[in-house]
PDB file of C-alpha atoms and ligand atoms in Angstrom:
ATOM      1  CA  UNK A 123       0.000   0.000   0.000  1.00 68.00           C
ATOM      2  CA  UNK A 124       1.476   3.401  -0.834  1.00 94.00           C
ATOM      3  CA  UNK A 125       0.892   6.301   0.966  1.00 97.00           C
ATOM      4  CA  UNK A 126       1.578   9.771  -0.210  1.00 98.00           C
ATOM      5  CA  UNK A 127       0.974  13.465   0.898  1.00 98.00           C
ATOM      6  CA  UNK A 128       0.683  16.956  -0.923  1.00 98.00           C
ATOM      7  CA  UNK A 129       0.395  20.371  -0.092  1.00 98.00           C
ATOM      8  CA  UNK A 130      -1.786  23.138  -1.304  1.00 98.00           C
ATOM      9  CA  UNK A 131      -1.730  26.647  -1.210  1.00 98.00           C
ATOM     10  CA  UNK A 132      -4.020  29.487  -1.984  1.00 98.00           C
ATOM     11  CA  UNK A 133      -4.957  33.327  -1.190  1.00 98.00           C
ATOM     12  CA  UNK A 134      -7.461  35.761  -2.283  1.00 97.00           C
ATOM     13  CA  UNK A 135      -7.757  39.163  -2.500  1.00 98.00           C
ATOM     14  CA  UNK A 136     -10.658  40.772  -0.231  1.00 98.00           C
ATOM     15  CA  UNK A 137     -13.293  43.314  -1.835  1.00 97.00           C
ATOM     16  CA  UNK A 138     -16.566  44.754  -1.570  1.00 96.00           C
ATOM     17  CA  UNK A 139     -19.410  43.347  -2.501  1.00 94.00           C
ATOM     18  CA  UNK A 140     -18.523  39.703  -2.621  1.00 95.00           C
ATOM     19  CA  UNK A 141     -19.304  36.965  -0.771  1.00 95.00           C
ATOM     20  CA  UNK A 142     -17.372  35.440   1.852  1.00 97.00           C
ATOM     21  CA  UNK A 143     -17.113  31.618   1.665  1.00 98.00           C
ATOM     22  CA  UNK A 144     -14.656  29.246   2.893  1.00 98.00           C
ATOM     23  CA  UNK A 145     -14.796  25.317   3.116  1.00 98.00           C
ATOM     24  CA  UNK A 146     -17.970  25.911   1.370  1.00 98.00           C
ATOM     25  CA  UNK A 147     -19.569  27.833   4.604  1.00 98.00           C
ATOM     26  CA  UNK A 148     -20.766  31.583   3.289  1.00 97.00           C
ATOM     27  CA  UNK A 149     -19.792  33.230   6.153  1.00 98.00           C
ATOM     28  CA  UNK A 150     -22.733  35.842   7.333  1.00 96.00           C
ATOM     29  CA  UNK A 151     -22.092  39.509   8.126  1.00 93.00           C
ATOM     30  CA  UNK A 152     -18.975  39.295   6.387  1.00 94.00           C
ATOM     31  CA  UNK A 153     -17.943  43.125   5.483  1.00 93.00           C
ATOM     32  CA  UNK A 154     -15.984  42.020   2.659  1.00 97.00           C
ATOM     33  CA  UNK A 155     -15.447  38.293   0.550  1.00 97.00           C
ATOM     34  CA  UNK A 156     -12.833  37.302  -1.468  1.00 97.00           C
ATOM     35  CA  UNK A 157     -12.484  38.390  -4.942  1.00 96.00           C
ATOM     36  CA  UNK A 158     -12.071  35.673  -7.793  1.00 92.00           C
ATOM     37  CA  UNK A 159     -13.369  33.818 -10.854  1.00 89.00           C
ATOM     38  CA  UNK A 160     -15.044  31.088  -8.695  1.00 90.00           C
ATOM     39  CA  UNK A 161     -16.798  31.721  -5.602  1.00 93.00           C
ATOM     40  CA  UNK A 162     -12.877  32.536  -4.063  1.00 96.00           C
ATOM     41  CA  UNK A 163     -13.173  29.983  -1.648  1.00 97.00           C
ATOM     42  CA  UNK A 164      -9.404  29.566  -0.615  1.00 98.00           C
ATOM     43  CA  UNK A 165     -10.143  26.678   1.254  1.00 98.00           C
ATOM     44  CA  UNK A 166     -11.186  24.408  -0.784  1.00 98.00           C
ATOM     45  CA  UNK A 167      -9.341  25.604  -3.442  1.00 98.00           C
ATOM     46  CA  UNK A 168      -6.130  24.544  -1.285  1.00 98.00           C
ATOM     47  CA  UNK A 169      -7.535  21.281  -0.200  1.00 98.00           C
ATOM     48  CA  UNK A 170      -7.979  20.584  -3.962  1.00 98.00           C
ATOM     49  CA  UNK A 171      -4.249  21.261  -4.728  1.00 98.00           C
ATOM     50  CA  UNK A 172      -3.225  19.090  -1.592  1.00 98.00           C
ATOM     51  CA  UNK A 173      -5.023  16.532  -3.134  1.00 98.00           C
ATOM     52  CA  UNK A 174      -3.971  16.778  -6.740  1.00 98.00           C
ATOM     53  CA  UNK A 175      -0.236  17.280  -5.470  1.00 98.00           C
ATOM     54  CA  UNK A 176      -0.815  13.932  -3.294  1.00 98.00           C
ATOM     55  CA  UNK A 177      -1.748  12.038  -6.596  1.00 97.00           C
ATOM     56  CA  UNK A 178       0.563  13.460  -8.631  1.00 97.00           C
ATOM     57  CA  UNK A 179      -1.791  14.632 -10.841  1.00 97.00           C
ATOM     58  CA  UNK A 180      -0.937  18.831 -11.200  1.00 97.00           C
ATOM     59  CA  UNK A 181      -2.877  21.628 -10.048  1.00 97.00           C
ATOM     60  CA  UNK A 182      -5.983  23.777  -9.764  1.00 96.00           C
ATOM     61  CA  UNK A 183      -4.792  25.784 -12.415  1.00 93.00           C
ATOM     62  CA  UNK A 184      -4.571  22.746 -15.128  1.00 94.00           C
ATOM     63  CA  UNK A 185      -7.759  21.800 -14.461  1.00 93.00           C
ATOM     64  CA  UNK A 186     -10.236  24.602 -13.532  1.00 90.00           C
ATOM     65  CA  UNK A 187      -8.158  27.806 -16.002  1.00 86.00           C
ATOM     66  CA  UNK A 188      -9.876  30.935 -14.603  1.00 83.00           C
ATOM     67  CA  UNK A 189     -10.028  32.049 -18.437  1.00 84.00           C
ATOM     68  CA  UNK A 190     -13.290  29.283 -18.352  1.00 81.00           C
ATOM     69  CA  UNK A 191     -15.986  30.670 -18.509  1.00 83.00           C
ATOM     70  CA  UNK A 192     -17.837  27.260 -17.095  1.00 83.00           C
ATOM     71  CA  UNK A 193     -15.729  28.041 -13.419  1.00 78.00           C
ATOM     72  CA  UNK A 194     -16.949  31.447 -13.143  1.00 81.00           C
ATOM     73  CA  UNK A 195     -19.159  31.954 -10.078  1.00 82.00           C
ATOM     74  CA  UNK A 196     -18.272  27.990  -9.525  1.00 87.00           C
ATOM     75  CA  UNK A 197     -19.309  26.339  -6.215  1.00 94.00           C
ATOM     76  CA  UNK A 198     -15.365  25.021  -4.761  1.00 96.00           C
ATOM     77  CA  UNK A 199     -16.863  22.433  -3.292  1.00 97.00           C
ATOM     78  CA  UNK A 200     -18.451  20.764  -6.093  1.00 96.00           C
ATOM     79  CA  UNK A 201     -14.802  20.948  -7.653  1.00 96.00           C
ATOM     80  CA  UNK A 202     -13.257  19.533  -4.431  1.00 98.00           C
ATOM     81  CA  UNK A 203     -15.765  16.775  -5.211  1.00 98.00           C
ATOM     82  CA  UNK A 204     -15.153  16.257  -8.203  1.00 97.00           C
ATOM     83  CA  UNK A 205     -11.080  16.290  -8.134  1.00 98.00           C
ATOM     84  CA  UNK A 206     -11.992  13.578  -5.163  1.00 98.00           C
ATOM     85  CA  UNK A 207     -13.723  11.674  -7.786  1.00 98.00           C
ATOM     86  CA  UNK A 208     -10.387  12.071 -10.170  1.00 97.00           C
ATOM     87  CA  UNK A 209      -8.355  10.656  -7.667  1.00 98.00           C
ATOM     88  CA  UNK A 210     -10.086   8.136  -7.075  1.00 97.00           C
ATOM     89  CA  UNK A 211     -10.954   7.224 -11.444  1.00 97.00           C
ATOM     90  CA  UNK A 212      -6.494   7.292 -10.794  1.00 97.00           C
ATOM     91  CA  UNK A 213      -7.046   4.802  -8.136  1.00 97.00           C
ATOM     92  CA  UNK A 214      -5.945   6.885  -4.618  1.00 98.00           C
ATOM     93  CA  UNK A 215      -8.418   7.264  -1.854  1.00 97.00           C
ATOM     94  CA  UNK A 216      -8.002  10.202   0.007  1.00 98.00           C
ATOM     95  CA  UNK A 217      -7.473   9.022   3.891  1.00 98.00           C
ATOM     96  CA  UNK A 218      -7.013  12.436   5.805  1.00 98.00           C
ATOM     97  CA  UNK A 219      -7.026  16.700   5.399  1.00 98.00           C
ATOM     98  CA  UNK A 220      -5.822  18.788   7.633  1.00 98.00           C
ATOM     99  CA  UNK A 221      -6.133  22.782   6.591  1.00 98.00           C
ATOM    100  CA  UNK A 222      -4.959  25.990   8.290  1.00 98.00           C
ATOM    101  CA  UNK A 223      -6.804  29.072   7.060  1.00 98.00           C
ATOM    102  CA  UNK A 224      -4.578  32.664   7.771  1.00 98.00           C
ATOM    103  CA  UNK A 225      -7.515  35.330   8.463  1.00 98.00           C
ATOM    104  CA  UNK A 226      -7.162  38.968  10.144  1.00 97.00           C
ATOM    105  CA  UNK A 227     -11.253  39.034  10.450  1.00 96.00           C
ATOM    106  CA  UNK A 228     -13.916  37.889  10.778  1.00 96.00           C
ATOM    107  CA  UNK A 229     -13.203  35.669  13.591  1.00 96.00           C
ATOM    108  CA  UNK A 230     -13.973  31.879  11.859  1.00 98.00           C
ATOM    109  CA  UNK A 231     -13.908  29.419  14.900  1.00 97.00           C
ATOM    110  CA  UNK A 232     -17.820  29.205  15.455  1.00 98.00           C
ATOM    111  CA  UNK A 233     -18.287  27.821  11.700  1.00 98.00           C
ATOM    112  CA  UNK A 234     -15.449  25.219  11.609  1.00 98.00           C
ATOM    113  CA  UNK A 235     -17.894  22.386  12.287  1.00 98.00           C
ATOM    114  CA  UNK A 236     -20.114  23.723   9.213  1.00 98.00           C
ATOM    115  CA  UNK A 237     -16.549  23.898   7.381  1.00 98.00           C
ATOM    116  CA  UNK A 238     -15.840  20.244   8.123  1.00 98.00           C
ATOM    117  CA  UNK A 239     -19.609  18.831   7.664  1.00 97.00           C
ATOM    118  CA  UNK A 240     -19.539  20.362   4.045  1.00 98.00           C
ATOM    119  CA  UNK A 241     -15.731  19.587   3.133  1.00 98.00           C
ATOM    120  CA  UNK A 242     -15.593  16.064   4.247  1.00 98.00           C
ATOM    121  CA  UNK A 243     -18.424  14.572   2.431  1.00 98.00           C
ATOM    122  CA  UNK A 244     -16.627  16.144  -0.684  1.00 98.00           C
ATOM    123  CA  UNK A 245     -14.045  13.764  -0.248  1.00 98.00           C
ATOM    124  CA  UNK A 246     -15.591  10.806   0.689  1.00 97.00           C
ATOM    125  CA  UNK A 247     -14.293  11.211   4.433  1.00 98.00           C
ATOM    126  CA  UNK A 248     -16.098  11.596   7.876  1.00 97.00           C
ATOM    127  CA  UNK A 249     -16.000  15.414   9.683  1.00 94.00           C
ATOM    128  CA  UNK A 250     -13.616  13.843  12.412  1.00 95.00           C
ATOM    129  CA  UNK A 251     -10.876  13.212   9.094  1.00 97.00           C
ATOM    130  CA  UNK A 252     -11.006  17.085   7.772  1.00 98.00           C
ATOM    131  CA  UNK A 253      -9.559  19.150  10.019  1.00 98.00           C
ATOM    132  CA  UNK A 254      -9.695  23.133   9.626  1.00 98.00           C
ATOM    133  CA  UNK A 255      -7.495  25.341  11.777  1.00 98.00           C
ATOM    134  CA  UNK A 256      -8.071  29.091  12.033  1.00 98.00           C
ATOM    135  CA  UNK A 257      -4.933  31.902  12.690  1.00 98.00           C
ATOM    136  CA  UNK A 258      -4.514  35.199  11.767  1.00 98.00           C
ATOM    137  CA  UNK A 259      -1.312  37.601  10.687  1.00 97.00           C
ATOM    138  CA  UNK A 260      -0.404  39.208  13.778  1.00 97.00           C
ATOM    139  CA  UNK A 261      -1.155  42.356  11.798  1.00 97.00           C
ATOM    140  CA  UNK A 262       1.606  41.753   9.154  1.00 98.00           C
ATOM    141  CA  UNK A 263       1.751  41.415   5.637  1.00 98.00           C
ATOM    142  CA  UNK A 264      -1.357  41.064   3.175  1.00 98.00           C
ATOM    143  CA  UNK A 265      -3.618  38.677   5.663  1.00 98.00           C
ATOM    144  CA  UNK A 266      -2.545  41.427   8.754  1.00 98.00           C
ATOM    145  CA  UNK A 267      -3.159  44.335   6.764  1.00 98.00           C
ATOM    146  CA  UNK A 268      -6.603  42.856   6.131  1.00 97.00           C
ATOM    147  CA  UNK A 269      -6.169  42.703   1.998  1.00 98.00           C
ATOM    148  CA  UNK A 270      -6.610  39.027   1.484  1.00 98.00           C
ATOM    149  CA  UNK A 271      -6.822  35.811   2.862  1.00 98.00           C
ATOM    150  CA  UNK A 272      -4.757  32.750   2.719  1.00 98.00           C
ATOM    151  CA  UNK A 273      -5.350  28.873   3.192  1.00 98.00           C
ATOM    152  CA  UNK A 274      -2.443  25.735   3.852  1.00 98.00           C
ATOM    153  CA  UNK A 275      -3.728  22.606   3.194  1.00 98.00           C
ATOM    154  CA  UNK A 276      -1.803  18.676   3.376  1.00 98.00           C
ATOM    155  CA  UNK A 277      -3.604  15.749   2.195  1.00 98.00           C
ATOM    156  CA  UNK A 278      -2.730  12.069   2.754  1.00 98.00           C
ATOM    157  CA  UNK A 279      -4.019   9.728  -0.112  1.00 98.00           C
ATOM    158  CA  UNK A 280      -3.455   5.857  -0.678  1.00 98.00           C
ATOM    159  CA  UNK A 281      -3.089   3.632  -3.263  1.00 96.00           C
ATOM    160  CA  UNK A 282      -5.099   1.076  -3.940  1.00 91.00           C
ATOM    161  CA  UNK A 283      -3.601  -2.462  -5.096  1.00 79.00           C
TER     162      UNK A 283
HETATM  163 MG1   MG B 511      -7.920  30.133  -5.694  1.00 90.23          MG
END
């Protein structure tokens, strides 16, 4: 049985009159949400690329270009799902996720459950197998200065015989 890890990285810029959604959780009384082609949602869009890189099969990029117009608006989750579903037609099951999302403000803690109930499923894992982690930037650089928002994600995938 082979194991294998990969990381994924992402940030977004914040801006008016966006939503603000993260692990697929739209985040209410946000001021601000994060500006992008899709719905922004770093999150998952990090989780995807720790999941790809696990597999060895690329990144976000190579799959969902943000010159398509069929990702514009898209839900992250549904593309979690499906790159999930690409691992697996490559023959890797996706065994654990573990995320750390880098956030001035809003404070996120009271919606990590929602974050793991909607993430997990997406991957064909229970809630208590995606974990999210919330920090902030101390006040420095883009995430402390309040102009974006960033997300860390490792996945651990295994091969099936
Ligand atoms: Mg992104």
């Amino acid at each position: 049985m082979s194991t294998r890890s990969g990381i994924g990285y992402d940030s977004h810029r914040l801006a008016e009159g966006r939503r603000l959604v993260l692990g697929g959780v739209e985040i209410p009384g946000a001021e601000r949400g994060l500006a992008g082609h899709s719905d922004a949602d770093v999150l998952s869009h990090a989780a995807i690329d720790a999941l790809l890189g696990a597999a060895g099969l690329g990144d976000i990029g190579q799959h969902y270009p943000d010159t398509d117009e069929r990702w514009r608006d898209a839900d992250s989750v549904a593309l979690l799902r499906e790159v999930a579903g690409f691992l697996d037609d490559h023959g890797w099951s996706v065994r654990h996720l573990d995320a750390t999302v880098i956030c001035e403000a809003p404070a996120l803690g009271a919606h990590r459950d929602a974050m793991r109930a909607r993430l997990a499923p997406a991957v064909g894992l229970a809630p208590l197998e995606v974990n999210v982690k919330f920090t902030t930037g101390e006040g420095m650089g883009f995430v402390g200065r309040g102009e974006g928002i960033a997300a860390l994600a490792v996945a651990t995938v295994e091969r099936r015989d």
